[in-house]
CSV table of C-alpha atoms in Angstrom, one decimal:
chain,number,residue,atom,x,y,z
C,1,MET,CA,-0.3,0.1,0.0
C,2,LYS,CA,2.9,2.7,1.2
C,3,LYS,CA,4.8,1.3,-2.3
C,4,LEU,CA,1.4,2.5,-4.1
C,5,ILE,CA,1.1,5.8,-2.0
C,6,VAL,CA,5.1,7.1,-3.0
C,7,THR,CA,4.1,5.4,-7.0
C,8,ILE,CA,1.4,8.0,-6.8
C,9,VAL,CA,2.7,10.6,-5.4
C,10,ALA,CA,5.9,10.8,-7.4
C,11,LEU,CA,3.8,9.7,-10.4
C,12,LEU,CA,1.4,12.8,-9.9
C,13,SER,CA,5.1,15.0,-8.9
C,14,MET,CA,6.9,14.3,-12.4
C,15,ALA,CA,3.6,15.5,-14.3
C,16,ALA,CA,3.7,18.6,-12.2
C,17,PHE,CA,6.5,19.9,-11.9
C,18,ALA,CA,5.9,22.3,-14.6
C,19,SER,CA,3.1,24.7,-13.1
C,20,ALA,CA,1.1,27.2,-15.7
C,21,ALA,CA,3.5,29.4,-15.2
C,22,ASN,CA,5.8,27.1,-17.3
C,23,TYR,CA,8.8,29.5,-15.7
C,24,THR,CA,8.0,28.1,-12.1
C,25,VAL,CA,8.9,24.9,-11.2
C,26,ASN,CA,5.9,23.6,-8.7
C,27,GLU,CA,7.6,23.5,-4.9
C,28,GLU,CA,5.2,20.8,-2.9
C,29,ALA,CA,5.9,18.4,-6.0
C,30,VAL,CA,9.5,18.2,-5.5
C,31,ASP,CA,9.5,18.7,-1.7
C,32,ALA,CA,6.6,15.3,-1.2
C,33,LEU,CA,8.9,14.3,-4.4
C,34,ILE,CA,12.0,14.3,-2.3
C,35,GLU,CA,10.2,13.8,1.4
C,36,ASN,CA,9.3,10.5,-0.1
C,37,SER,CA,11.8,8.6,-1.0
C,38,ALA,CA,13.9,6.1,0.1
C,39,ALA,CA,17.6,8.0,1.6
C,40,ILE,CA,20.8,6.8,0.1
C,41,THR,CA,24.5,8.4,-0.1
C,42,SER,CA,26.5,9.4,-3.0
C,43,VAL,CA,29.6,8.0,-1.2
C,44,ASP,CA,27.0,3.9,-1.0
C,45,VAL,CA,26.4,4.6,-5.5
C,46,CYS,CA,29.7,5.3,-5.8
C,47,ALA,CA,31.8,3.0,-3.9
C,48,GLN,CA,29.8,0.4,-5.9
C,49,ALA,CA,30.9,1.9,-8.6
C,50,VAL,CA,34.5,2.3,-8.0
C,51,ALA,CA,34.2,-1.2,-6.9
C,52,THR,CA,32.7,-2.7,-10.0
C,53,SER,CA,34.8,-1.3,-12.3
C,54,SER,CA,38.2,-2.0,-10.4
C,55,SER,CA,37.1,-6.2,-9.7
C,56,THR,CA,36.9,-6.1,-13.5
C,57,ALA,CA,40.0,-4.5,-14.5
C,58,VAL,CA,41.3,-7.8,-13.1
C,59,ALA,CA,39.9,-9.7,-16.1
C,60,ALA,CA,39.4,-6.8,-18.4
C,61,LYS,CA,36.8,-6.6,-19.2
C,62,ALA,CA,35.9,-4.4,-22.0
C,63,ILE,CA,33.5,-0.6,-20.5
C,64,GLN,CA,29.8,-1.5,-21.6
C,65,PRO,CA,28.9,1.6,-23.9
C,66,VAL,CA,25.0,1.6,-22.5
C,67,VAL,CA,26.4,1.1,-19.0
C,68,ALA,CA,27.4,4.1,-18.7
C,69,LEU,CA,25.0,6.1,-20.7
C,70,ILE,CA,22.8,5.2,-18.0
C,71,LEU,CA,24.8,5.5,-14.9
C,72,ASP,CA,24.8,9.4,-16.0
C,73,PHE,CA,21.5,9.5,-16.9
C,74,PHE,CA,20.9,8.2,-13.6
C,75,LEU,CA,24.0,9.4,-11.6
C,76,GLY,CA,25.7,11.9,-13.1
C,77,GLY,CA,25.6,14.9,-10.8
C,78,PHE,CA,27.9,12.7,-9.4
C,79,GLY,CA,30.0,11.5,-11.4
C,80,VAL,CA,29.8,8.4,-11.1
C,81,HIS,CA,29.2,7.2,-14.7
C,82,ARG,CA,33.3,8.1,-14.9
C,83,HIS,CA,34.5,5.9,-11.5
C,84,TYR,CA,32.8,3.5,-13.8
C,85,MET,CA,34.5,4.2,-17.2
C,86,GLY,CA,37.6,4.3,-15.0
C,87,THR,CA,39.2,8.1,-13.0
C,88,SER,CA,40.7,10.3,-10.3
C,89,LYS,CA,39.3,8.4,-7.2
C,90,ALA,CA,38.2,12.3,-6.6
C,91,MET,CA,35.8,13.1,-9.9
C,92,TRP,CA,32.9,12.4,-7.4
C,93,ALA,CA,33.3,15.0,-4.9
C,94,LEU,CA,34.5,17.1,-8.8
C,95,TYR,CA,30.8,16.6,-10.0
C,96,THR,CA,29.5,17.5,-6.2
C,97,PHE,CA,31.3,20.3,-5.7
C,98,THR,CA,30.6,21.7,-9.2
C,99,LEU,CA,26.8,21.4,-8.5
C,100,GLY,CA,26.8,18.4,-10.4
C,101,GLY,CA,28.9,19.2,-12.7
C,102,ILE,CA,29.0,22.9,-13.5
C,103,PHE,CA,24.9,22.8,-12.9
C,104,GLY,CA,25.1,20.2,-14.7
C,105,ILE,CA,26.4,21.6,-18.5
C,106,VAL,CA,29.3,18.2,-18.2
C,107,PRO,CA,27.0,15.5,-17.4
C,108,LEU,CA,25.1,16.7,-20.2
C,109,VAL,CA,28.1,17.0,-22.3
C,110,ASP,CA,29.2,13.9,-21.4
C,111,LEU,CA,26.3,12.2,-21.8
C,112,ILE,CA,26.4,13.3,-26.1
C,113,MET,CA,29.6,12.3,-26.6
C,114,LEU,CA,28.8,9.2,-24.9
C,115,ILE,CA,26.2,9.2,-27.4
C,116,ILE,CA,28.2,9.2,-30.2
C,117,GLY,CA,30.8,7.5,-29.3
C,118,THR,CA,28.2,4.3,-29.0
C,119,VAL,CA,27.3,4.8,-32.0
C,120,ASN,CA,31.0,5.0,-33.6
C,121,ASP,CA,31.1,2.3,-31.9
C,122,ASP,CA,34.4,4.1,-29.9
C,123,ILE,CA,34.5,5.6,-26.2
C,124,SER,CA,38.0,4.5,-25.7
C,125,ARG,CA,39.1,7.4,-25.7
C,126,TYR,CA,36.9,8.1,-22.5
C,127,ILE,CA,37.9,4.7,-20.6
C,128,GLY,CA,40.6,6.1,-17.9
C,129,ASN,CA,40.8,9.4,-18.3
C,130,THR,CA,40.9,11.6,-15.5
C,131,SER,CA,40.4,14.8,-17.1
C,132,PHE,CA,37.1,17.1,-15.6
C,133,PHE,CA,36.3,17.7,-18.7
C,134,MET,CA,36.4,14.0,-20.7
C,135,TRP,CA,35.6,15.5,-24.6
C,136,ALA,CA,38.6,17.7,-23.7
H,1,MET,CA,8.5,3.2,-9.4
H,2,ASP,CA,10.6,3.9,-5.7
H,3,GLY,CA,12.9,6.8,-5.4
H,4,LYS,CA,16.1,7.3,-4.2
H,5,VAL,CA,17.6,10.7,-2.5
H,6,SER,CA,20.4,11.5,-1.2
H,7,THR,CA,21.4,14.9,0.5
H,8,VAL,CA,25.1,16.9,0.4
H,9,THR,CA,25.3,19.8,2.9
H,10,LYS,CA,27.6,22.1,2.6
H,11,THR,CA,29.2,26.0,3.6
H,12,VAL,CA,30.8,28.1,0.9
H,13,TYR,CA,33.1,31.0,2.6
H,14,VAL,CA,33.8,32.9,-0.8
H,15,SER,CA,36.2,36.0,0.1
H,16,SER,CA,36.1,39.4,-1.8
H,17,ASN,CA,39.9,38.1,-3.6
H,18,GLY,CA,37.9,35.0,-5.7
H,19,ARG,CA,39.1,32.4,-3.0
H,20,ALA,CA,36.8,30.0,-1.9
H,21,VAL,CA,36.7,27.5,1.1
H,22,THR,CA,33.7,25.3,1.0
H,23,VAL,CA,33.2,22.7,3.5
H,24,PHE,CA,30.8,19.7,2.7
H,25,ARG,CA,29.3,18.0,6.1
H,26,ARG,CA,26.8,15.1,4.4
H,27,PRO,CA,27.2,12.1,3.1
H,28,ASP,CA,30.9,13.5,4.0
H,29,PHE,CA,33.6,15.1,5.4
H,30,TYR,CA,35.4,17.3,3.2
H,31,TYR,CA,37.8,21.0,2.1
H,32,ALA,CA,37.3,21.9,-1.7
H,33,LEU,CA,39.6,25.4,-1.9
H,34,THR,CA,39.3,27.0,-4.8
H,35,ASN,CA,40.1,30.2,-6.7
H,36,PRO,CA,40.4,32.5,-9.7
H,37,LYS,CA,42.6,30.3,-11.3
H,38,GLY,CA,40.6,26.6,-11.4
H,39,GLU,CA,43.2,25.8,-8.8
H,40,LEU,CA,41.7,23.0,-7.2
H,41,LYS,CA,41.9,21.4,-3.7
H,42,LEU,CA,40.0,18.5,-2.7
H,43,TYR,CA,41.6,17.6,1.0
H,44,PHE,CA,40.1,15.4,3.4
H,45,PRO,CA,40.5,15.3,6.5
H,46,SER,CA,39.9,11.9,7.6
H,47,SER,CA,42.4,9.8,5.6
H,48,ASN,CA,44.1,13.2,5.7
H,49,GLU,CA,44.5,13.2,1.5
H,50,VAL,CA,44.3,16.4,-0.8
H,51,PHE,CA,44.0,16.5,-4.8
H,52,SER,CA,44.7,18.2,-6.4
H,53,ARG,CA,44.1,20.1,-10.1
H,54,THR,CA,44.1,23.0,-11.9
H,55,ASP,CA,41.3,23.5,-15.0
H,56,PRO,CA,39.3,26.7,-15.7
H,57,ALA,CA,36.2,25.4,-14.6
H,58,LEU,CA,36.7,24.4,-11.4
H,59,ALA,CA,37.6,28.4,-10.7
H,60,SER,CA,36.0,29.8,-7.6
H,61,GLY,CA,34.1,32.1,-10.5
H,62,GLU,CA,32.4,29.6,-11.4
H,63,GLU,CA,30.4,28.8,-8.0
H,64,LEU,CA,26.8,30.5,-7.5
H,65,LEU,CA,27.6,32.8,-5.1
H,66,MET,CA,30.5,33.5,-7.2
H,67,LEU,CA,27.8,34.6,-10.1
H,68,PHE,CA,26.4,36.4,-8.6
H,69,LEU,CA,28.7,38.2,-6.3
H,70,LEU,CA,30.5,39.1,-8.9
H,71,GLY,CA,27.2,40.5,-10.9
H,72,ARG,CA,27.6,37.6,-14.0
H,73,ALA,CA,24.5,35.7,-12.9
H,74,SER,CA,22.8,37.0,-16.4
H,75,ASP,CA,24.4,34.8,-17.9
H,76,LEU,CA,25.1,32.1,-15.6
H,77,GLY,CA,28.9,31.5,-17.1
H,78,LEU,CA,28.2,30.5,-20.0
H,79,SER,CA,30.3,33.1,-21.2
H,80,ASN,CA,33.4,31.9,-20.0
H,81,PHE,CA,33.0,28.3,-21.6
H,82,GLY,CA,31.7,30.2,-25.6
H,83,TYR,CA,28.5,30.8,-25.7
H,84,LYS,CA,26.8,33.7,-27.1
H,85,GLY,CA,24.3,34.9,-26.2
H,86,SER,CA,20.8,37.1,-28.6
H,87,VAL,CA,18.6,39.5,-28.0
H,88,SER,CA,16.0,40.0,-26.0
H,89,VAL,CA,12.4,38.5,-26.8
H,90,ARG,CA,9.5,39.7,-23.8
H,91,GLU,CA,7.4,35.9,-23.1
H,92,GLU,CA,4.3,36.2,-20.7
H,93,GLY,CA,5.3,38.5,-18.5
H,94,PHE,CA,8.8,37.4,-18.3
H,95,ILE,CA,12.5,38.1,-20.4
H,96,LYS,CA,14.0,35.2,-22.3
H,97,ARG,CA,18.0,34.9,-24.0
H,98,THR,CA,19.5,31.8,-26.3
H,99,PHE,CA,22.3,30.7,-25.1
H,100,THR,CA,24.6,28.9,-28.0
H,101,SER,CA,28.0,27.7,-28.1
H,102,PRO,CA,30.4,27.9,-31.5
H,103,GLU,CA,30.6,23.5,-30.3
H,104,ALA,CA,27.4,22.1,-32.0
H,105,ALA,CA,27.6,19.3,-30.0
H,106,ARG,CA,26.8,21.1,-26.9
H,107,PRO,CA,23.6,22.0,-25.5
H,108,THR,CA,20.9,25.3,-26.7
H,109,VAL,CA,20.3,26.8,-23.0
H,110,GLU,CA,17.6,29.3,-22.8
H,111,ILE,CA,17.7,31.8,-19.5
H,112,VAL,CA,14.3,33.5,-18.4
H,113,TYR,CA,14.5,36.1,-16.2
H,114,ASP,CA,12.3,38.4,-14.1
H,115,ASN,CA,12.7,41.7,-13.2
H,116,TYR,CA,16.6,41.3,-14.0
H,117,LEU,CA,17.3,38.3,-12.1
H,118,PRO,CA,17.5,34.4,-13.9
H,119,ILE,CA,14.4,32.1,-12.9
H,120,TYR,CA,14.2,28.7,-15.7
H,121,CYS,CA,17.1,27.6,-17.1
H,122,CYS,CA,16.2,25.2,-19.7
H,123,TYR,CA,19.6,23.2,-21.7
H,124,THR,CA,17.5,20.8,-24.6
H,125,ASP,CA,20.5,18.5,-27.4
H,126,PRO,CA,20.8,19.6,-30.5
H,127,SER,CA,18.4,17.3,-31.2
H,128,GLY,CA,16.0,19.3,-29.4
H,129,ARG,CA,14.6,17.0,-26.8
H,130,VAL,CA,15.0,18.6,-22.6
H,131,LEU,CA,17.7,17.7,-21.1
H,132,SER,CA,17.0,19.3,-17.9
H,133,LYS,CA,16.0,22.4,-16.6
H,134,LYS,CA,16.5,25.0,-13.6
H,135,TYR,CA,14.5,26.7,-11.5
H,136,PHE,CA,15.4,30.1,-9.2
H,137,SER,CA,14.1,31.0,-6.6
H,138,HIS,CA,13.5,32.7,-2.9
H,139,TYR,CA,15.7,35.1,-3.6
H,140,ILE,CA,17.7,35.9,-1.0
H,141,ARG,CA,18.2,40.4,-0.9
H,142,GLU,CA,21.3,41.2,1.0
H,143,SER,CA,22.8,45.3,0.7
H,144,ARG,CA,24.9,45.2,-1.6
H,145,PHE,CA,23.3,41.9,-4.0
H,146,VAL,CA,20.9,38.9,-4.5
H,147,PHE,CA,20.8,35.3,-4.6
H,148,PRO,CA,18.5,32.4,-4.9
H,149,GLY,CA,16.7,30.7,-1.6
H,150,ARG,CA,16.3,28.2,-3.6
H,151,VAL,CA,17.2,26.3,-6.5
H,152,ASP,CA,15.3,22.8,-8.1
H,153,ASP,CA,17.8,21.0,-11.1
H,154,ILE,CA,15.2,18.1,-13.0
H,155,THR,CA,17.3,16.5,-15.0
H,156,TYR,CA,15.5,14.0,-17.5
H,157,ASN,CA,16.3,11.2,-18.5
H,158,ALA,CA,14.6,10.2,-22.2
H,159,HIS,CA,15.1,6.3,-21.7
H,160,LYS,CA,13.7,5.0,-18.9
H,161,LYS,CA,11.2,8.0,-19.1
H,162,ASP,CA,12.3,8.6,-15.5
H,163,SER,CA,14.2,11.9,-14.1
H,164,THR,CA,16.8,12.8,-11.6
H,165,VAL,CA,15.5,16.3,-9.5
H,166,VAL,CA,18.3,18.3,-7.1
H,167,ARG,CA,17.1,20.3,-4.6
H,168,THR,CA,19.6,22.9,-3.8
H,169,LEU,CA,18.5,25.1,-0.7
H,170,TYR,CA,20.5,28.3,0.4
H,171,SER,CA,20.9,29.4,4.2
H,172,ASN,CA,22.2,31.7,6.6
H,173,LEU,CA,23.8,33.8,4.1
H,174,GLN,CA,25.6,36.5,5.7
H,175,ILE,CA,28.2,39.1,4.8
H,176,ASP,CA,31.6,40.1,6.3
H,177,SER,CA,31.5,37.6,8.4
H,178,SER,CA,35.3,36.7,9.9
H,179,ALA,CA,34.5,32.9,10.1
H,180,PRO,CA,37.8,30.8,10.5
H,181,GLU,CA,37.7,28.6,7.7
H,182,PHE,CA,37.7,31.5,5.7
H,183,ASP,CA,41.0,31.5,6.2
H,184,PHE,CA,41.0,27.3,5.7
H,185,GLU,CA,44.8,25.8,5.0
H,186,ILE,CA,45.7,21.9,4.1
H,187,PRO,CA,47.5,20.3,6.9
H,188,ALA,CA,51.7,20.9,5.4
H,189,GLY,CA,51.8,17.0,5.9
H,190,ALA,CA,48.5,15.9,3.8
H,191,LYS,CA,49.2,12.7,1.4
H,192,PRO,CA,48.4,13.9,-2.2
H,193,VAL,CA,46.4,11.7,-4.0
H,194,GLN,CA,48.3,9.9,-6.8
H,195,ILE,CA,45.7,9.0,-9.6
H,196,ASP,CA,47.2,6.0,-12.1
H,197,PRO,CA,44.5,5.2,-14.6
H,198,THR,CA,46.8,2.2,-16.0
H,199,THR,CA,45.3,0.4,-12.7
H,200,LEU,CA,42.3,0.3,-14.1
H,201,LYS,CA,43.4,-0.6,-17.6
């Protein structure tokens, strides 16, 4: 029952984010969504991503571009996709510090570059990339 | 659909010389020091480690607080990344400007203003799909400048028909404070974090 209520609130929130005035947000919907979500820590998420990439590096696995894309979609603001592809230890802190990569610009451009790389079947330049701007 | 939430708590100390000290308290405790040159140092007291990086994008001037302090909030710092703004147009009683980058792969940005203050910012990819929207509200007015007390950031995930919402609430804005954090320095014995991308291959 609780799950159903949370789902309804989340769905209503998603639909109601933009109020009649297109340039203001429905604050009550955003607050309700956050209040009804399960708490995690960004460190936990990044730790899992780093552990995954470390454990598979020994087997010389190929980084999955689609996985990197999905991680960027969900958690790009924390730089999780960068840790999956391999980067410096503190990259998550950089993304968080810059408010999700300079107001979200960096993970958005990361996403576009990953899409282009996936289409061209080559994201090698982003793997193990320690630059904040991985496409530079 | 189960929502997940992560809370980050930080305090930002900005000096008139452009030096910024950000103290992150949740979920992890660490310091971030930046300056106008883009020299960034992240110091983790728990492990006494320091991570250093120099990048113009990390300059203290790109911090939201600094943008408003320096009166550069009109384009939210986009001009520093090569973006050019269009002529202003009036829409629904607001002013709207569109910013484009000379690099075709970068998103187009629309900023909407109310009384010359940004209230809305929208990123659109080259195909026209909305990538994210940001809303600035609850402006705090001090004698020398104004600053949004709340920023709501919604990033859209087309594949999963889901989104990520970031709500940032600013409070306790103080001017001419004498907090010791303004002068925080990383201990001399802090261990530099080594970066070795070869271990990830």
